[in-house]
Amino acid sequence: MITRQEISQFFIIIFFQNTLFSQHDLISIPETLDPNQSYFSILISPDQSYIGLTNSNYTTLEIINQKTSKNANVAVPFINTFQAKWSPNSDKLLLLRSRYNNKRRANSLILINQDGDFVETIVDFTKQNLYPLGWTGSNTLHYLSGDKLITYSLEDSDNEWDHPLVYAIKNKLYRKINNQEHELIYTAENRILNVSSSRDGGLIAFEVYGSHVIIINNLKAVTNELGTGNRPKVSPNGKMVTFMVLEDDGYQITSGDVYTWDLVSKEIIAVANDPEFIEMNPVWFSDDLVSYILYPEGLVKTVSIK
């Protein structure tokens, strides 16, 4: 079995399915990370210049600048990085803050920049449930307050709709393309979780609580043969989906594998299924590279799907 000491020399291990690969397949990674730090989820900016890494409680955030090979620990108190969303131009990150008082949680929604510095409070602490949804322009963001969709534009600018917003409220999936119109796309039997879509909204993937990963292509072709899975992510080019399949014994995760689904071939391929590791929380580093977490070691691995 590979030990943590053997693999912690590298921040990201590149495993190539092909025996031949070119120099551009290699990723430049800083060596300034604490090798004893354990990570749980990955937040890659749209231009791949910044990598956010969180712990399993989502209470810490480390941002790696790929351009300068430097890292920054976000010092803002009470951060909650669950479902944090990068802006389209990769210079801002929308994330929650959560704190407890007398066992009751209060939530806030803020922006930080790519260096981890506080920029602006979008919603001050409230007892209302808040959920970051994403961006439809460099200055227009969206979130749920309870079950209500809220659109917010920075600097009092007009709302931008550079691409559709795909989001879920309870068991219903919606698509919104402007200030007025929204379209009901799908109604599930249970709550819809972890919605991901291509930039043009043509390919949508999500999971239904306690059930399957579902994919919708061109707003009508529904694919549900992926079976049970979690956290699907649509590739940047909108041609593939990666997702994970986890098993547990009721107390802890016992196994985890990472798969991809191809829009054209409809093939499902296991890209990470080493029985000696639990592989989970995949994201797209690029159209050809999938990054994921080795759990419980908390290390990051990247695989080429070429």
XYZ file of N, CA and C in Angstrom, residues 16-254:
717
model
N -1.290 9.085 -15.671
C -1.711 9.105 -17.064
C -2.130 7.709 -17.506
N -3.336 7.642 -18.058
C -3.805 6.370 -18.575
C -3.010 5.969 -19.821
N -2.557 6.947 -20.591
C -1.740 6.662 -21.761
C -0.280 6.599 -21.346
N 0.481 5.710 -21.949
C 1.896 5.588 -21.610
C 2.714 6.714 -22.206
N 2.210 7.343 -23.260
C 2.908 8.462 -23.878
C 2.130 9.735 -23.604
N 2.837 10.777 -23.209
C 2.172 12.053 -22.989
C 3.162 13.163 -23.259
N 2.624 14.327 -23.573
C 3.470 15.462 -23.913
C 3.736 16.333 -22.706
N 4.672 17.243 -22.829
C 5.076 18.087 -21.715
C 3.931 18.967 -21.220
N 3.017 19.375 -22.129
C 1.950 20.270 -21.704
C 0.949 19.579 -20.789
N 1.015 18.244 -20.663
C 0.126 17.540 -19.748
C 0.512 17.767 -18.294
N 1.758 18.170 -18.048
C 2.204 18.373 -16.682
C 1.636 19.669 -16.123
N 1.320 19.660 -14.829
C 0.720 20.825 -14.192
C 1.732 21.457 -13.254
N 1.834 22.763 -13.326
C 2.728 23.497 -12.439
C 2.060 23.693 -11.090
N 2.637 23.126 -10.042
C 2.040 23.171 -8.711
C 3.060 23.732 -7.720
N 2.647 24.655 -6.856
C 3.579 25.200 -5.875
C 3.983 24.168 -4.843
N 5.157 24.352 -4.271
C 5.656 23.417 -3.262
C 5.598 24.032 -1.869
N 4.742 25.036 -1.697
C 4.689 25.752 -0.431
C 3.614 25.226 0.508
N 2.942 24.154 0.125
C 1.874 23.619 0.968
C 2.427 22.785 2.109
N 1.695 22.794 3.210
C 2.043 21.958 4.345
C 1.736 20.505 3.991
N 2.741 19.628 3.949
C 2.489 18.233 3.554
C 1.617 17.484 4.540
N 1.433 18.039 5.747
C 0.588 17.385 6.744
C -0.855 17.889 6.702
N -1.130 18.857 5.843
C -2.487 19.383 5.720
C -3.368 18.382 4.982
N -4.593 18.210 5.460
C -5.534 17.280 4.846
C -6.648 18.078 4.168
N -6.896 17.783 2.891
C -7.903 18.499 2.131
C -9.100 17.599 1.843
N -10.254 18.244 1.572
C -11.482 17.478 1.376
C -12.202 17.825 0.077
N -12.109 19.076 -0.353
C -12.764 19.459 -1.598
C -11.914 20.473 -2.346
N -12.184 20.601 -3.651
C -11.374 21.406 -4.555
C -12.275 22.405 -5.272
N -11.820 23.656 -5.341
C -12.544 24.711 -6.051
C -11.604 25.305 -7.104
N -11.783 24.941 -8.354
C -10.898 25.410 -9.419
C -11.577 26.551 -10.169
N -10.861 27.666 -10.320
C -11.429 28.829 -10.991
C -11.645 28.535 -12.474
N -12.558 29.258 -13.129
C -12.846 28.991 -14.549
C -11.630 29.058 -15.470
N -10.665 29.945 -15.162
C -9.483 30.026 -16.022
C -8.344 29.127 -15.543
N -8.608 28.285 -14.548
C -7.641 27.340 -13.968
C -6.429 28.009 -13.323
N -6.501 29.311 -13.067
C -5.370 30.009 -12.456
C -5.323 29.860 -10.947
N -6.479 29.572 -10.333
C -6.549 29.513 -8.880
C -7.235 28.220 -8.447
N -6.667 27.620 -7.401
C -7.215 26.386 -6.849
C -7.524 26.625 -5.378
N -8.790 26.467 -5.014
C -9.176 26.549 -3.617
C -9.265 25.157 -3.010
N -8.721 25.000 -1.809
C -8.727 23.709 -1.121
C -9.318 23.895 0.268
N -10.255 23.019 0.639
C -10.936 23.151 1.923
C -10.710 21.918 2.787
N -11.014 22.061 4.076
C -10.990 20.899 4.962
C -12.360 20.238 4.958
N -12.497 19.143 5.714
C -13.744 18.368 5.676
C -14.904 19.086 6.349
N -14.623 20.074 7.179
C -15.686 20.853 7.815
C -16.045 22.102 7.017
N -15.334 22.340 5.920
C -15.534 23.516 5.070
C -15.272 24.821 5.825
N -14.439 24.764 6.848
C -14.170 25.953 7.670
C -12.814 26.583 7.380
N -12.039 25.994 6.501
C -10.772 26.593 6.081
C -10.729 26.643 4.563
N -9.963 27.597 4.056
C -9.810 27.723 2.612
C -8.411 28.207 2.298
N -7.727 27.431 1.482
C -6.396 27.790 1.009
C -6.477 27.995 -0.496
N -6.018 29.144 -0.982
C -6.090 29.453 -2.407
C -4.690 29.429 -3.001
N -4.526 28.593 -4.022
C -3.245 28.442 -4.694
C -3.267 29.257 -5.974
N -2.306 30.149 -6.117
C -2.166 30.940 -7.334
C -1.217 30.208 -8.269
N -1.755 29.657 -9.347
C -0.941 28.892 -10.280
C 0.053 29.773 -11.039
N -0.269 31.067 -11.168
C 0.598 31.966 -11.921
C 1.870 32.289 -11.147
N 1.724 32.462 -9.830
C 2.859 32.869 -9.001
C 3.398 31.743 -8.139
N 2.710 30.581 -8.152
C 3.097 29.446 -7.295
C 3.126 29.843 -5.820
N 2.177 30.673 -5.437
C 2.045 31.066 -4.041
C 0.664 30.672 -3.534
N 0.570 30.495 -2.225
C -0.705 30.133 -1.635
C -1.077 31.108 -0.529
N -2.384 31.250 -0.299
C -2.888 32.159 0.722
C -3.967 31.465 1.528
N -3.870 31.571 2.848
C -4.906 31.051 3.732
C -5.909 32.166 4.020
N -7.172 31.908 3.725
C -8.209 32.911 3.933
C -8.406 33.117 5.432
N -8.273 34.380 5.866
C -8.313 34.702 7.289
C -9.676 35.205 7.754
N -10.643 35.275 6.862
C -11.979 35.747 7.231
C -12.616 34.747 8.203
N -13.100 35.195 9.368
C -13.669 34.250 10.346
C -15.026 33.705 9.911
N -15.344 32.519 10.404
C -16.643 31.864 10.229
C -16.939 31.466 8.787
N -15.919 31.295 7.949
C -16.219 30.939 6.564
C -16.803 29.530 6.495
N -17.674 29.364 5.503
C -18.291 28.081 5.191
C -18.192 27.912 3.683
N -17.240 27.116 3.234
C -16.930 27.045 1.803
C -17.817 26.082 1.029
N -18.788 25.462 1.687
C -19.675 24.533 0.992
C -20.416 25.269 -0.121
N -20.307 24.761 -1.343
C -20.956 25.329 -2.522
C -20.453 26.731 -2.880
N -19.232 27.077 -2.485
C -18.643 28.357 -2.897
C -18.526 28.403 -4.419
N -18.665 29.599 -5.008
C -18.712 29.721 -6.465
C -17.757 30.817 -6.950
N -16.847 30.448 -7.865
C -15.974 31.418 -8.512
C -16.765 32.258 -9.510
N -16.374 33.522 -9.673
C -16.951 34.369 -10.710
C -16.395 33.946 -12.072
N -17.087 34.277 -13.177
C -16.632 33.850 -14.509
C -15.241 34.343 -14.870
N -14.843 35.534 -14.364
C -13.507 36.048 -14.671
C -12.461 35.647 -13.638
N -12.842 34.772 -12.718
C -11.914 34.141 -11.760
C -11.284 35.115 -10.767
N -11.872 36.283 -10.564
C -11.264 37.225 -9.621
C -12.033 37.368 -8.317
N -13.175 36.654 -8.184
C -13.965 36.727 -6.963
C -14.533 35.351 -6.627
N -14.769 35.137 -5.343
C -15.348 33.881 -4.876
C -16.511 34.201 -3.947
N -17.676 33.667 -4.272
C -18.885 33.842 -3.462
C -18.962 32.696 -2.468
N -19.026 33.016 -1.179
C -19.083 31.962 -0.186
C -19.852 32.392 1.052
N -20.235 31.386 1.812
C -21.006 31.597 3.033
C -20.106 31.883 4.224
N -20.698 32.499 5.249
C -20.149 32.510 6.596
C -21.242 31.948 7.496
N -20.862 31.128 8.456
C -21.834 30.511 9.363
C -21.290 30.550 10.787
N -22.122 31.000 11.711
C -21.731 30.997 13.118
C -22.930 30.570 13.953
N -22.638 30.074 15.154
C -23.684 29.545 16.023
C -23.801 30.373 17.292
N -25.037 30.598 17.703
C -25.330 31.293 18.948
C -26.492 30.567 19.620
N -26.230 30.019 20.827
C -27.243 29.226 21.528
C -27.769 28.094 20.641
N -26.834 27.436 19.961
C -27.105 26.278 19.111
C -27.942 26.615 17.873
N -28.073 27.893 17.579
C -28.783 28.308 16.378
C -27.791 28.914 15.386
N -27.937 28.516 14.137
C -26.979 28.955 13.124
C -27.456 30.224 12.440
N -26.532 31.147 12.270
C -26.772 32.353 11.471
C -25.857 32.305 10.255
N -26.372 32.744 9.120
C -25.631 32.667 7.864
C -25.420 34.047 7.265
N -24.311 34.197 6.584
C -24.000 35.421 5.859
C -23.417 35.016 4.511
N -23.474 35.934 3.559
C -22.947 35.673 2.234
C -21.982 36.790 1.873
N -20.749 36.422 1.497
C -19.717 37.426 1.236
C -18.975 37.127 -0.056
N -18.179 38.111 -0.481
C -17.237 37.932 -1.575
C -15.824 38.089 -1.044
N -14.918 37.242 -1.531
C -13.496 37.447 -1.336
C -12.852 37.499 -2.711
N -11.634 38.033 -2.799
C -10.964 38.055 -4.096
C -10.084 36.823 -4.260
N -9.377 36.749 -5.378
C -8.569 35.573 -5.698
C -7.382 35.406 -4.760
N -7.061 36.445 -3.996
C -5.978 36.362 -3.015
C -6.482 36.033 -1.617
N -7.793 35.826 -1.492
C -8.368 35.467 -0.203
C -8.760 36.638 0.666
N -8.702 37.853 0.136
C -9.046 39.047 0.910
C -10.548 39.332 0.829
N -11.097 39.810 1.945
C -12.508 40.174 1.982
C -12.784 41.332 1.023
N -13.897 41.241 0.277
C -14.271 42.287 -0.672
C -15.570 42.973 -0.268
N -16.606 42.183 -0.001
C -17.923 42.788 0.207
C -18.857 41.799 0.896
N -19.738 42.318 1.742
C -20.813 41.517 2.318
C -22.041 41.632 1.431
N -22.544 40.508 0.964
C -23.749 40.491 0.144
C -24.986 40.415 1.040
N -24.946 39.536 2.038
C -26.026 39.413 3.021
C -25.388 39.306 4.389
N -25.791 40.176 5.301
C -25.257 40.105 6.659
C -25.887 38.914 7.387
N -25.376 38.605 8.577
C -25.832 37.423 9.292
C -27.343 37.439 9.507
N -27.955 36.321 9.168
C -29.394 36.162 9.274
C -29.714 34.724 9.655
N -30.892 34.497 10.217
C -31.323 33.138 10.536
C -31.861 32.417 9.302
N -32.011 33.163 8.223
C -32.508 32.569 6.983
C -31.444 31.660 6.367
N -31.878 30.552 5.784
C -30.954 29.684 5.060
C -30.524 30.364 3.763
N -29.216 30.389 3.524
C -28.664 30.966 2.308
C -27.926 29.886 1.530
N -27.984 29.981 0.213
C -27.341 28.968 -0.633
C -26.797 29.631 -1.891
N -25.464 29.693 -2.060
C -24.884 30.294 -3.269
C -25.205 29.448 -4.502
N -25.662 30.088 -5.578
C -26.002 29.365 -6.800
C -24.965 29.546 -7.897
N -24.476 30.782 -8.072
C -23.492 31.003 -9.124
C -23.636 32.375 -9.744
N -23.025 32.526 -10.927
C -22.919 33.811 -11.606
C -23.442 33.696 -13.030
N -24.032 34.785 -13.535
C -24.383 34.855 -14.961
C -23.652 36.004 -15.642
N -22.653 36.540 -15.000
C -21.811 37.604 -15.521
C -20.763 37.925 -14.473
N -19.770 38.699 -14.830
C -18.687 39.005 -13.902
C -19.150 39.820 -12.702
N -20.315 40.494 -12.827
C -20.821 41.323 -11.741
C -22.219 40.933 -11.271
N -22.741 39.807 -11.733
C -24.091 39.392 -11.356
C -24.062 37.994 -10.763
N -24.504 37.881 -9.520
C -24.512 36.612 -8.807
C -25.933 36.281 -8.360
N -26.127 35.027 -8.005
C -27.452 34.554 -7.616
C -27.327 33.628 -6.407
N -28.339 33.686 -5.547
C -28.368 32.805 -4.381
C -29.810 32.564 -3.969
N -29.998 31.530 -3.152
C -31.306 31.265 -2.572
C -31.340 31.790 -1.151
N -32.420 32.484 -0.819
C -32.712 32.867 0.560
C -33.974 32.113 0.937
N -33.807 31.041 1.723
C -34.908 30.101 1.869
C -35.165 29.446 0.530
N -36.389 29.551 0.039
C -36.732 29.006 -1.278
C -36.940 30.108 -2.309
N -36.395 31.277 -2.048
C -36.569 32.412 -2.953
C -35.261 32.715 -3.676
N -35.344 32.843 -5.003
C -34.175 33.194 -5.807
C -33.909 34.689 -5.699
N -32.665 35.044 -5.387
C -32.250 36.439 -5.294
C -31.130 36.689 -6.307
N -31.279 37.749 -7.089
C -30.246 38.171 -8.030
C -29.628 39.467 -7.518
N -28.299 39.517 -7.525
C -27.592 40.667 -6.964
C -26.500 41.092 -7.929
N -26.468 42.379 -8.262
C -25.437 42.897 -9.153
C -24.509 43.833 -8.391
N -23.225 43.667 -8.607
C -22.231 44.488 -7.940
C -22.200 45.887 -8.538
N -21.836 46.845 -7.727
C -21.648 48.236 -8.157
C -22.898 48.821 -8.809
N -24.077 48.313 -8.386
C -25.355 48.815 -8.913
C -25.441 48.741 -10.429
N -24.766 47.779 -11.016
C -24.799 47.616 -12.476
C -26.060 46.856 -12.893
N -26.365 46.892 -14.173
C -27.489 46.120 -14.685
C -27.187 44.629 -14.566
N -28.244 43.849 -14.400
C -28.062 42.406 -14.318
C -27.502 41.857 -15.637
N -26.491 41.023 -15.520
C -25.860 40.410 -16.694
C -26.399 38.992 -16.883
N -26.706 38.652 -18.128
C -27.164 37.304 -18.454
C -26.314 36.773 -19.614
N -25.016 36.641 -19.345
C -24.098 36.144 -20.367
C -24.343 34.675 -20.671
N -24.931 33.975 -19.736
C -25.297 32.572 -19.933
C -26.430 32.232 -18.983
N -27.151 31.128 -19.201
C -28.307 30.805 -18.355
C -27.888 30.439 -16.927
N -28.835 30.601 -16.005
C -28.687 30.118 -14.644
C -29.550 28.867 -14.497
N -28.926 27.758 -14.132
C -29.648 26.511 -13.888
C -29.578 26.233 -12.389
N -30.720 26.040 -11.754
C -30.740 25.905 -10.302
C -31.933 25.057 -9.879
N -31.906 24.610 -8.632
C -32.981 23.772 -8.099
C -33.548 24.392 -6.831
N -34.844 24.257 -6.681
C -35.530 24.561 -5.423
C -36.322 23.325 -5.037
N -35.913 22.710 -3.945
C -36.505 21.449 -3.490
C -36.370 20.400 -4.604
N -37.482 19.902 -5.136
C -37.410 18.827 -6.137
C -37.623 19.313 -7.557
N -37.532 20.631 -7.767
C -37.777 21.181 -9.097
C -36.520 21.853 -9.639
N -36.262 21.619 -10.924
C -35.095 22.170 -11.593
C -35.548 23.257 -12.565
N -34.874 24.420 -12.497
C -35.268 25.565 -13.299
C -34.105 26.055 -14.162
N -34.481 26.793 -15.212
C -33.512 27.476 -16.067
C -33.991 28.907 -16.267
N -33.111 29.872 -16.013
C -33.476 31.281 -16.119
C -32.484 31.970 -17.045
N -33.008 32.776 -17.996
C -32.140 33.379 -19.003
C -32.188 34.902 -18.997
N -33.101 35.481 -18.228
C -33.178 36.946 -18.140
C -33.883 37.330 -16.845
N -34.152 38.603 -16.666
C -34.735 39.062 -15.412
C -36.154 38.564 -15.180
N -36.884 38.283 -16.260
C -38.282 37.917 -16.099
C -38.531 36.415 -16.196
N -38.006 35.806 -17.228
C -38.412 34.444 -17.548
C -37.638 33.391 -16.749
N -38.353 32.341 -16.375
C -37.707 31.129 -15.869
C -38.527 29.933 -16.338
N -37.849 28.821 -16.538
C -38.470 27.646 -17.132
C -38.281 26.445 -16.223
N -39.365 25.745 -15.932
C -39.283 24.504 -15.178
C -38.825 23.400 -16.117
N -37.660 22.802 -15.797
C -37.080 21.791 -16.681
C -37.443 20.374 -16.246
N -37.442 20.153 -14.928
C -37.566 18.767 -14.456
C -38.138 18.770 -13.045
N -38.971 17.779 -12.759
C -39.495 17.567 -11.407
C -39.094 16.167 -10.954
N -38.362 16.091 -9.850
C -37.860 14.812 -9.348
C -38.764 14.287 -8.229
N -38.540 13.038 -7.859
C -39.328 12.436 -6.780
C -38.839 12.876 -5.409
N -37.618 13.388 -5.352
C -37.061 13.827 -4.082
C -36.233 15.084 -4.339
N -35.578 15.568 -3.308
C -34.838 16.819 -3.406
C -33.688 16.710 -4.410
N -33.499 17.749 -5.219
C -32.413 17.809 -6.190
C -31.200 18.459 -5.538
N -30.027 17.842 -5.732
C -28.792 18.309 -5.108
C -27.698 18.486 -6.152
N -26.725 19.347 -5.827
C -25.465 19.431 -6.570
C -25.659 19.588 -8.079
N -26.362 20.651 -8.458
C -26.614 20.924 -9.871
C -25.345 21.462 -10.533
N -25.032 20.934 -11.700
C -23.902 21.407 -12.503
C -24.364 21.499 -13.950
N -23.897 22.530 -14.660
C -24.317 22.675 -16.052
C -23.192 23.256 -16.886
N -23.271 23.032 -18.193
C -22.333 23.669 -19.117
C -22.642 25.158 -19.173
N -21.708 25.922 -19.702
C -21.877 27.371 -19.710
C -23.140 27.797 -20.466
N -23.463 27.092 -21.558
C -24.646 27.447 -22.337
C -25.919 26.786 -21.816
N -25.796 26.012 -20.736
C -26.966 25.349 -20.164
C -27.455 24.166 -20.967
N -26.705 23.759 -21.988
C -27.139 22.657 -22.837
C -27.031 21.298 -22.176
N -26.031 21.107 -21.316
C -25.858 19.848 -20.612
C -25.954 20.124 -19.115
N -26.835 19.409 -18.439
C -27.101 19.609 -17.015
C -26.986 18.271 -16.307
N -26.321 18.255 -15.164
C -26.197 17.047 -14.351
C -26.527 17.382 -12.908
N -27.173 16.449 -12.225
C -27.512 16.645 -10.820
C -27.813 15.299 -10.192
N -27.898 15.277 -8.885
C -28.301 14.056 -8.199
C -29.629 14.290 -7.495
N -30.390 13.230 -7.381
C -31.629 13.254 -6.632
C -31.383 12.535 -5.310
N -31.740 13.164 -4.224
C -31.439 12.638 -2.892
C -31.916 11.189 -2.765
N -30.969 10.314 -2.388
C -31.289 8.911 -2.196
C -31.506 8.146 -3.474
N -31.164 8.738 -4.621
C -31.452 8.089 -5.893
C -30.289 8.263 -6.862
N -30.592 8.471 -8.159
C -29.593 8.435 -9.221
C -29.032 9.806 -9.558
N -27.884 9.764 -10.239
C -27.410 10.932 -10.966
C -28.218 11.021 -12.259
N -28.693 12.207 -12.570
C -29.504 12.411 -13.773
C -28.828 13.452 -14.652
N -28.843 13.219 -15.957
C -28.264 14.133 -16.941
C -29.349 14.537 -17.928
N -29.417 15.826 -18.215
C -30.371 16.347 -19.199
C -29.587 17.062 -20.287
N -29.829 16.661 -21.540
C -29.148 17.256 -22.688
C -30.152 18.009 -23.548
N -29.818 19.252 -23.891
C -30.678 20.086 -24.739
C -32.087 20.222 -24.171
N -32.173 20.237 -22.839
C -33.421 20.501 -22.106
C -34.485 19.428 -22.281
N -34.156 18.299 -22.907
C -35.208 17.300 -23.142
C -34.728 15.859 -23.022
N -33.524 15.547 -23.468
C -33.047 14.165 -23.446
C -32.549 13.828 -22.048
N -33.291 12.999 -21.316
C -32.974 12.672 -19.930
C -32.254 11.333 -19.867
N -31.104 11.321 -19.221
C -30.317 10.104 -19.029
C -30.239 9.803 -17.537
N -30.677 8.617 -17.139
C -30.609 8.247 -15.731
C -29.987 6.871 -15.503
N -29.284 6.345 -16.538
C -28.685 5.020 -16.390
C -27.358 5.044 -15.643
N -26.948 6.226 -15.152
C -25.696 6.296 -14.411
C -25.798 5.597 -13.068
N -26.997 5.388 -12.582
C -27.178 4.718 -11.303
C -26.885 5.660 -10.146
N -26.723 5.078 -8.974
C -26.462 5.868 -7.782
C -25.113 6.565 -7.889
N -25.091 7.846 -7.584
C -23.854 8.602 -7.648
C -24.010 9.933 -6.948
N -22.902 10.639 -6.823
C -22.909 11.897 -6.077
C -22.057 12.945 -6.778
N -22.420 14.208 -6.549
C -21.654 15.381 -6.969
C -21.208 15.328 -8.427
N -22.115 15.226 -9.358
C -21.714 15.266 -10.779
C -21.208 16.646 -11.149
N -20.243 16.682 -12.056
C -19.678 17.938 -12.560
C -19.564 17.857 -14.076
N -20.144 18.839 -14.767
C -20.050 18.916 -16.215
C -18.701 19.516 -16.597
N -18.068 18.955 -17.612
C -16.770 19.450 -18.064
C -16.904 20.844 -18.659
N -15.816 21.621 -18.710
C -15.888 22.981 -19.264
C -16.420 23.051 -20.684
N -16.124 22.023 -21.507
C -16.600 22.043 -22.893
C -18.003 21.458 -23.049
N -18.610 21.025 -21.939
C -19.976 20.527 -21.982
C -20.158 19.192 -22.666
N -19.087 18.373 -22.712
C -19.168 17.106 -23.422
C -19.087 15.879 -22.519
N -18.718 16.085 -21.249
C -18.564 14.958 -20.342
C -19.051 15.339 -18.944
N -19.275 14.315 -18.134
C -19.650 14.503 -16.734
C -18.778 13.586 -15.892
N -18.232 14.111 -14.801
C -17.564 13.255 -13.830
C -18.422 13.198 -12.573
N -18.357 12.079 -11.873
C -19.129 11.917 -10.645
C -18.465 10.847 -9.794
N -18.911 10.723 -8.547
C -18.333 9.718 -7.658
C -19.424 8.770 -7.168
N -18.993 7.585 -6.777
C -19.884 6.602 -6.163
C -19.275 6.216 -4.823
N -19.981 6.515 -3.751
C -19.491 6.239 -2.402
C -20.316 5.135 -1.752
N -19.664 4.376 -0.877
C -20.353 3.406 -0.031
C -19.954 3.660 1.416
N -20.872 3.367 2.337
C -20.565 3.544 3.758
C -21.218 2.428 4.560
N -20.812 2.323 5.812
C -21.365 1.288 6.690
C -22.371 1.866 7.685
N -22.823 3.073 7.402
C -23.744 3.736 8.312
C -23.055 4.691 9.258
N -21.720 4.582 9.351
C -20.957 5.438 10.253
C -19.865 6.210 9.516
N -19.260 5.571 8.542
C -18.152 6.203 7.837
C -18.088 5.697 6.407
N -17.399 6.462 5.549
C -17.223 6.067 4.160
C -16.285 4.868 4.088
N -16.687 3.844 3.354
C -15.875 2.630 3.256
C -15.232 2.455 1.884
